[in-house]
Short mmCIF file of C-alpha atoms in Angstrom, two decimals:
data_model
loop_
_atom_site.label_atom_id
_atom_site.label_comp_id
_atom_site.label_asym_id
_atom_site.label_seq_id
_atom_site.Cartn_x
_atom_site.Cartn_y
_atom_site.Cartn_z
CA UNK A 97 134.01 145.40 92.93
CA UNK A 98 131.36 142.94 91.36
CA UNK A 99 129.63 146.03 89.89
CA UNK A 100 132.77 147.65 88.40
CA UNK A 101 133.08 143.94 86.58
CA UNK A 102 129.82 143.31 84.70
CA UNK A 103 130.69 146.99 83.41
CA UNK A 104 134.02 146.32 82.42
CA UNK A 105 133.10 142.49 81.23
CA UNK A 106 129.99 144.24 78.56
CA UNK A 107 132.87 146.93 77.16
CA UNK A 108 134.91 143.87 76.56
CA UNK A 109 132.41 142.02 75.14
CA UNK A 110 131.54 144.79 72.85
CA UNK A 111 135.07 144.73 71.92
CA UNK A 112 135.14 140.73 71.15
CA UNK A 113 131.95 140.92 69.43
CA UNK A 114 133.54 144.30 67.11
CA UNK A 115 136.34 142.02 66.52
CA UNK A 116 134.25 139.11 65.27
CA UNK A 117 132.15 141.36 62.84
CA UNK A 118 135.43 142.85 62.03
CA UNK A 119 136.58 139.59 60.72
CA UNK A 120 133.53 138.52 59.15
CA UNK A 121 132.62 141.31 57.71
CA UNK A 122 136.08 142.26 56.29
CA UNK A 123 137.98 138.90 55.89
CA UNK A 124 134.75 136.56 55.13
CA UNK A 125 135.63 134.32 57.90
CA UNK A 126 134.05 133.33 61.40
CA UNK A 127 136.33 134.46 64.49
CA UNK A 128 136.59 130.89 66.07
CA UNK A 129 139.59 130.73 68.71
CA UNK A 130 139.82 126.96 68.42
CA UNK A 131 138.92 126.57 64.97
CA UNK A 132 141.83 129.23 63.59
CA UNK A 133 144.55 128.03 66.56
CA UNK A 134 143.32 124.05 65.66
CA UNK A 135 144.02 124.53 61.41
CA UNK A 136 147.39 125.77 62.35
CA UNK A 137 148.18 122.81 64.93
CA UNK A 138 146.35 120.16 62.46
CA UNK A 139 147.76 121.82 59.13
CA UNK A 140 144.16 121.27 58.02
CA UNK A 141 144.18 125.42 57.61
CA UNK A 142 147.41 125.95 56.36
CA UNK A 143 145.82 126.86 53.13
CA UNK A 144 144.86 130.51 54.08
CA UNK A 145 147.46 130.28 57.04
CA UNK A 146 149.37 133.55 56.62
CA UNK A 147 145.18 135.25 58.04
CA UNK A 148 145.08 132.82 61.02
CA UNK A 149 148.90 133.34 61.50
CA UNK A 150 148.37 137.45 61.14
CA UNK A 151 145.10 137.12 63.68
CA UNK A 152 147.06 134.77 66.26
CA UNK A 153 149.90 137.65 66.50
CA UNK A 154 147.50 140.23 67.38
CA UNK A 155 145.68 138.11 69.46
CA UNK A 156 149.33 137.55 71.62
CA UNK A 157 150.92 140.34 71.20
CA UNK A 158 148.27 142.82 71.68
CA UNK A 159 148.08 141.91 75.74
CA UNK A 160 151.81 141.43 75.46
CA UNK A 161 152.11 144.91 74.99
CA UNK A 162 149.31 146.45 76.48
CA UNK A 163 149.60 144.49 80.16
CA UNK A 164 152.65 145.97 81.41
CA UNK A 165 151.02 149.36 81.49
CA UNK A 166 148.38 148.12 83.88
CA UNK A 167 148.69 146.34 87.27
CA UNK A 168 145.30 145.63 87.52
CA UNK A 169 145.36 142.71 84.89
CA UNK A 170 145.32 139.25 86.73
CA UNK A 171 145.19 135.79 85.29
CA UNK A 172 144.86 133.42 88.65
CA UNK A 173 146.35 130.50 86.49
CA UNK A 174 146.36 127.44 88.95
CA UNK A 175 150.37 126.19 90.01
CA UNK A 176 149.25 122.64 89.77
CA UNK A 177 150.40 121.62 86.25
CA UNK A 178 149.07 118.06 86.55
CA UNK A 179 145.70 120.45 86.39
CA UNK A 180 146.77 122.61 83.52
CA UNK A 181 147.97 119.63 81.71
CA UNK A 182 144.29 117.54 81.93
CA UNK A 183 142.68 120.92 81.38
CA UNK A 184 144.59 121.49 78.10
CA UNK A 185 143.95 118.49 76.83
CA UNK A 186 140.43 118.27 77.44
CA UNK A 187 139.89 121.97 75.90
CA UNK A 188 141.83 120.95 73.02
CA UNK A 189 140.55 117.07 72.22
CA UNK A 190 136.47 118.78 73.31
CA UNK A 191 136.91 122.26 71.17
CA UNK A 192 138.08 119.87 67.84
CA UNK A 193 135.73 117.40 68.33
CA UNK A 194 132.96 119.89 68.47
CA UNK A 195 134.48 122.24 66.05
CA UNK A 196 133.83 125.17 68.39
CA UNK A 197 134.67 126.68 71.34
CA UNK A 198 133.26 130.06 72.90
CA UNK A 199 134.64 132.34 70.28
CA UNK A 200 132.90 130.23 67.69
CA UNK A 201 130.30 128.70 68.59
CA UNK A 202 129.55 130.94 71.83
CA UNK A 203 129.57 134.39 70.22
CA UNK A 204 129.67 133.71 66.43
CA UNK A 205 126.86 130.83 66.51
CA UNK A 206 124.45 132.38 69.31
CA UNK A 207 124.47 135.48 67.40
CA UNK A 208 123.19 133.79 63.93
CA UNK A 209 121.10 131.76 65.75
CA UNK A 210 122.70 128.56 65.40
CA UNK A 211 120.93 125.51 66.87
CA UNK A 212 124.55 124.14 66.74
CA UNK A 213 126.11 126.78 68.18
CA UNK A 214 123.01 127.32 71.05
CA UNK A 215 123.64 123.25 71.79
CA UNK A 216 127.41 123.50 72.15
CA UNK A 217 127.55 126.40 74.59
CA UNK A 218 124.85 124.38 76.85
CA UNK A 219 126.73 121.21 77.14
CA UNK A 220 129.90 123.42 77.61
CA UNK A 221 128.15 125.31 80.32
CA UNK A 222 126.92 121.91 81.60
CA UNK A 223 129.83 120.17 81.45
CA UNK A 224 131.67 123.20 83.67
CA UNK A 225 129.39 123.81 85.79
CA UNK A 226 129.30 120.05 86.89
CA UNK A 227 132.90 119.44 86.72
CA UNK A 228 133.54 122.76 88.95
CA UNK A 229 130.88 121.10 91.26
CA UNK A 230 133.08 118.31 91.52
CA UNK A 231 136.81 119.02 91.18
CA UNK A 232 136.02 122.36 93.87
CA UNK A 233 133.12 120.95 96.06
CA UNK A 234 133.33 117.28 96.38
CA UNK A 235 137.04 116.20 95.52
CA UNK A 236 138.69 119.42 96.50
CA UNK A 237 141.32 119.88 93.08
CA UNK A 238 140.90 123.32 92.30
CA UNK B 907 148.52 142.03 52.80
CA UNK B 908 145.52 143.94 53.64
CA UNK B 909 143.75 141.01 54.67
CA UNK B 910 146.62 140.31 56.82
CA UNK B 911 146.62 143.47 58.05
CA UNK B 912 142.64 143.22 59.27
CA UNK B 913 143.34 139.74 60.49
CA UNK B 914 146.38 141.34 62.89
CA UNK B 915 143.83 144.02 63.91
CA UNK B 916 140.97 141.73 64.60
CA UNK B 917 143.12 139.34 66.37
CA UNK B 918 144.10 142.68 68.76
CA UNK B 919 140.78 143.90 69.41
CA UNK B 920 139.98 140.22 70.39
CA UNK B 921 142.73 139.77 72.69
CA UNK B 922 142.00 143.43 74.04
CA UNK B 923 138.68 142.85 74.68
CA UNK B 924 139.17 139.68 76.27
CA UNK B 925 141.33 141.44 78.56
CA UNK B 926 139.21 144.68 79.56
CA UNK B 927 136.40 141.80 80.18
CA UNK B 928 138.06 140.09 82.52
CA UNK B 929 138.25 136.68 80.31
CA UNK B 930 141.98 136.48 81.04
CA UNK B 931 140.95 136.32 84.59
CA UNK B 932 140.81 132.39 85.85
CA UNK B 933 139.16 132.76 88.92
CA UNK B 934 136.45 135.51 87.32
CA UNK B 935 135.70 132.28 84.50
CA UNK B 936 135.86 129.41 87.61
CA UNK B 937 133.49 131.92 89.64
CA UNK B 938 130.81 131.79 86.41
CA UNK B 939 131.13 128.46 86.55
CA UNK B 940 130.88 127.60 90.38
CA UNK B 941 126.97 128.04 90.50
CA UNK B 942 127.07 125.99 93.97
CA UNK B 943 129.80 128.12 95.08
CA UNK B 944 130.25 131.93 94.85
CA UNK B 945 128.67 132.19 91.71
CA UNK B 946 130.61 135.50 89.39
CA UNK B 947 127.72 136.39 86.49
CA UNK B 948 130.46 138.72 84.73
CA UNK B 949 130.47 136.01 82.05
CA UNK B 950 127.11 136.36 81.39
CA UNK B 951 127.54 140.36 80.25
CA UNK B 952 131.13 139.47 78.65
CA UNK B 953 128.75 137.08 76.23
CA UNK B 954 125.50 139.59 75.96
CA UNK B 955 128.12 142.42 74.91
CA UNK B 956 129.64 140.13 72.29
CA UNK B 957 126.79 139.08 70.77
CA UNK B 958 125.50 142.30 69.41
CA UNK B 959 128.10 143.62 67.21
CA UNK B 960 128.04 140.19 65.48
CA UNK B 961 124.33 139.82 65.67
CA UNK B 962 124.18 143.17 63.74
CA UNK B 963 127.59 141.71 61.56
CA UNK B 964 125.45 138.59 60.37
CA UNK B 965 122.56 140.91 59.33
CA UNK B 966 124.90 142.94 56.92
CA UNK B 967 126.67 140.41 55.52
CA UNK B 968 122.72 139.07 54.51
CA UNK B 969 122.86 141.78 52.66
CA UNK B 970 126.40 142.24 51.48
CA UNK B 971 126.93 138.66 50.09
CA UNK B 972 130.67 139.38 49.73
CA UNK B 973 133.19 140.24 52.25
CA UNK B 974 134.98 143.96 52.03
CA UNK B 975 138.01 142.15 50.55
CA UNK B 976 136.71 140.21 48.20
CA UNK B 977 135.49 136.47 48.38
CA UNK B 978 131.95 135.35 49.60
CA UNK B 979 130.81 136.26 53.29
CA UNK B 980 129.08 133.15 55.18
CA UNK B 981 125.40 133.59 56.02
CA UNK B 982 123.24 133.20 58.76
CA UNK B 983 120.66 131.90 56.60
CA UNK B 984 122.62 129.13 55.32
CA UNK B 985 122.70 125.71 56.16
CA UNK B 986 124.20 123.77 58.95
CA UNK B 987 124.76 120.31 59.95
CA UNK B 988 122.59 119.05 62.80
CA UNK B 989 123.95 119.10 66.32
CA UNK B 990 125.21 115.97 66.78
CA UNK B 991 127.18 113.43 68.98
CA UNK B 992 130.40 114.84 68.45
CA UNK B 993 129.14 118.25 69.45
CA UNK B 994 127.42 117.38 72.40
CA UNK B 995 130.35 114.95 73.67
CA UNK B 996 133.60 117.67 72.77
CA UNK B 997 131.61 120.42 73.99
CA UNK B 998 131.01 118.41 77.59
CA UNK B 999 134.73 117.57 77.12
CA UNK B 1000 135.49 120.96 76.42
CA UNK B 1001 133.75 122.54 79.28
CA UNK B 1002 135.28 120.51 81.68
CA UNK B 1003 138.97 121.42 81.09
CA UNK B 1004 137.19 125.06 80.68
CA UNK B 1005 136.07 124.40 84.67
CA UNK B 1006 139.24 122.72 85.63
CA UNK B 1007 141.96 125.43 84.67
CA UNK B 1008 139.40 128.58 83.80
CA UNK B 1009 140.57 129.33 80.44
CA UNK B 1010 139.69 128.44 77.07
CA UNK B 1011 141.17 128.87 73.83
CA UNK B 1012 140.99 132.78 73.12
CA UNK B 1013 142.33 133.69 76.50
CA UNK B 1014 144.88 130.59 76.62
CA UNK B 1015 146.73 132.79 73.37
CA UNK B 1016 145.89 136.14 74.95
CA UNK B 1017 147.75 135.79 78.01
CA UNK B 1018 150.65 133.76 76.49
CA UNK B 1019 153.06 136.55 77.48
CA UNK B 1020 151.97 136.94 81.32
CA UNK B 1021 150.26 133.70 82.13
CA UNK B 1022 154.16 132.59 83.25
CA UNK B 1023 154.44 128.52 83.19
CA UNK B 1024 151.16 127.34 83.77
CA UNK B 1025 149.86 129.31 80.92
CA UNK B 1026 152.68 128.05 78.60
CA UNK B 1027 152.31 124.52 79.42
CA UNK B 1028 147.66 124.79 78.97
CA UNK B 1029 148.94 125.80 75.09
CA UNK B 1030 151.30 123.28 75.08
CA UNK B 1031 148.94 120.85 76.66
CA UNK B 1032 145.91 122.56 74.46
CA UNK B 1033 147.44 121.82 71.16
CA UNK B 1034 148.50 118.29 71.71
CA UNK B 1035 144.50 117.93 72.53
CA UNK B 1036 144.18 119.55 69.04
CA UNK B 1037 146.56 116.76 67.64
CA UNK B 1038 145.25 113.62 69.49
CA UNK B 1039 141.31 114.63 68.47
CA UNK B 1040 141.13 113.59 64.83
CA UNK B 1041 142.17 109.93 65.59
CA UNK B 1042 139.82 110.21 68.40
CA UNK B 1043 136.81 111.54 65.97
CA UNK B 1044 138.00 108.18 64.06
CA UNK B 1045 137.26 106.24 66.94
CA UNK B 1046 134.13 107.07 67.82
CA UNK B 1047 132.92 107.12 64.29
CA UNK B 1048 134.22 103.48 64.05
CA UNK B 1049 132.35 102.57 67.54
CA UNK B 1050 128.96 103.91 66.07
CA UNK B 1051 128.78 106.33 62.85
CA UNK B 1052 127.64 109.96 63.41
#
């Protein structure tokens, strides 16, 4: 099972990093999840907001019509929304704060060899790696 | 409308490919995470795989200078601000509700339709986050400037 994964998680990956150099390449513009979802939210992108609108709808609606064909697709969201609601906030205060998420700073930023981008994914990785330590291991949340 | 158009189709592929990797999957992200646990490296190949289409991306637009449709591509050789405390304290912030609920912002959007309540209420939850962090930028700006 754990080797069909790291197969199937590289193809995808190929895919998200085709659909980054896609939008750079084509559009001019960095695919960063937070940053084009957080303009919208903010109205700091509206400016340029019919692109982010256009790449949000294929971003839903894509899986929307794709995952009914296939049983295999699983999300494991948690039923504890006290949970979902901290964890939304936190990803959405952290990703503006740091203007980045894993899209952005993660794909798009490793891959130029930003030093910002290379410092936000390690205190993201940081950060979840010792928060799973806790909320799972010590305090039992998740 | 045909920069629409590539937006819709690069927004696809992304939510596609986030799905064939396994991204959508909570307890696949929690498992990469969980490296005291049953640690799941999938993550690890979902990121190497992304990184180099867009890795060979940044070298062409080097060379390109402007984007297919029109206006001026951004390069890897230009300049960035320095990390600073803002990115080091919303990326920690952000990679704990990352841990907590196993999705971040890509994915949240991507499984919109089948996430059922829990995913509704992370974008709900995500994009009030999204409102309350510019006063919050204020803040800590006031308390000691970046």
């Amino acid at each position: 099972m754990i080797e069909q994964d790291w197969i199937w998680g590289l193809v995808g990956g190929l895919m998200i990093g085709s659909a980054a150099a896609l939008y750079l390449l084509v559009n001019g513009r960095i695919m960063g999840a937070s940053g084009i979802i957080g303009g919208l939210v903010d109205r700091s992108g509206w400016e340029g907001g019919t692109e982010r609108a256009a790449f949000l709808a294929g971003l839903v609606l894509v899986p929307m019509l794709v995952v009914p064909l296939y049983e295999t697709v699983e999300t494991h969201i948690t039923s504890n929304l006290a949970v979902v609601i901290v964890a939304g906030l936190l990803v959405g205060v952290g990703t503006r704060l740091a203007n980045g998420c894993t899209s952005g700073h993660g794909v798009c930023g490793i891959s130029r060899l930003s030093l910002r981008g290379i410092v936000a994914t390690v205190f993201y990785l940081l950060g979840g790696a010792l928060v799973m330590a806790l909320a799972r291991h010590v305090l039992g949340v998740i | 409308m045909l920069r629409l158009l590539s937006a819709l189709v690069a927004g696809g592929l992304f939510g596609a490919g986030l799905l064939v990797s396994g991204m959508v999957d909570t307890t696949k992200v929690q498992g990469w995470l969980d490296v005291f646990g049953d640690w799941n490296p999938t993550l690890a190949f979902v990121l190497g795989g992304a990184i180099v289409p867009m890795a060979i991306a940044w070298r062409v637009a080097e060379r390109r200078k402007v984007a297919v449709l029109g206006g001026p591509l951004p390069l890897m050789t230009e300049g960035e601000a320095r990390p600073g405390r803002n990115l080091i304290i919303g990326s920690t912030v952000f990679g704990a509700g990352w841990a907590l609920a196993g999705l971040c912002p890509g994915p949240a959007l991507a499984s919109l339709t089948f996430g059922g309540t829990g995913g509704i209420v992370f974008v709900v939850a995500m994009a009030a986050g999204m409102l309350a962090a510019p006063p919050i930028r204020a803040r800590l700006d006031r308390m000691q400037p970046a």
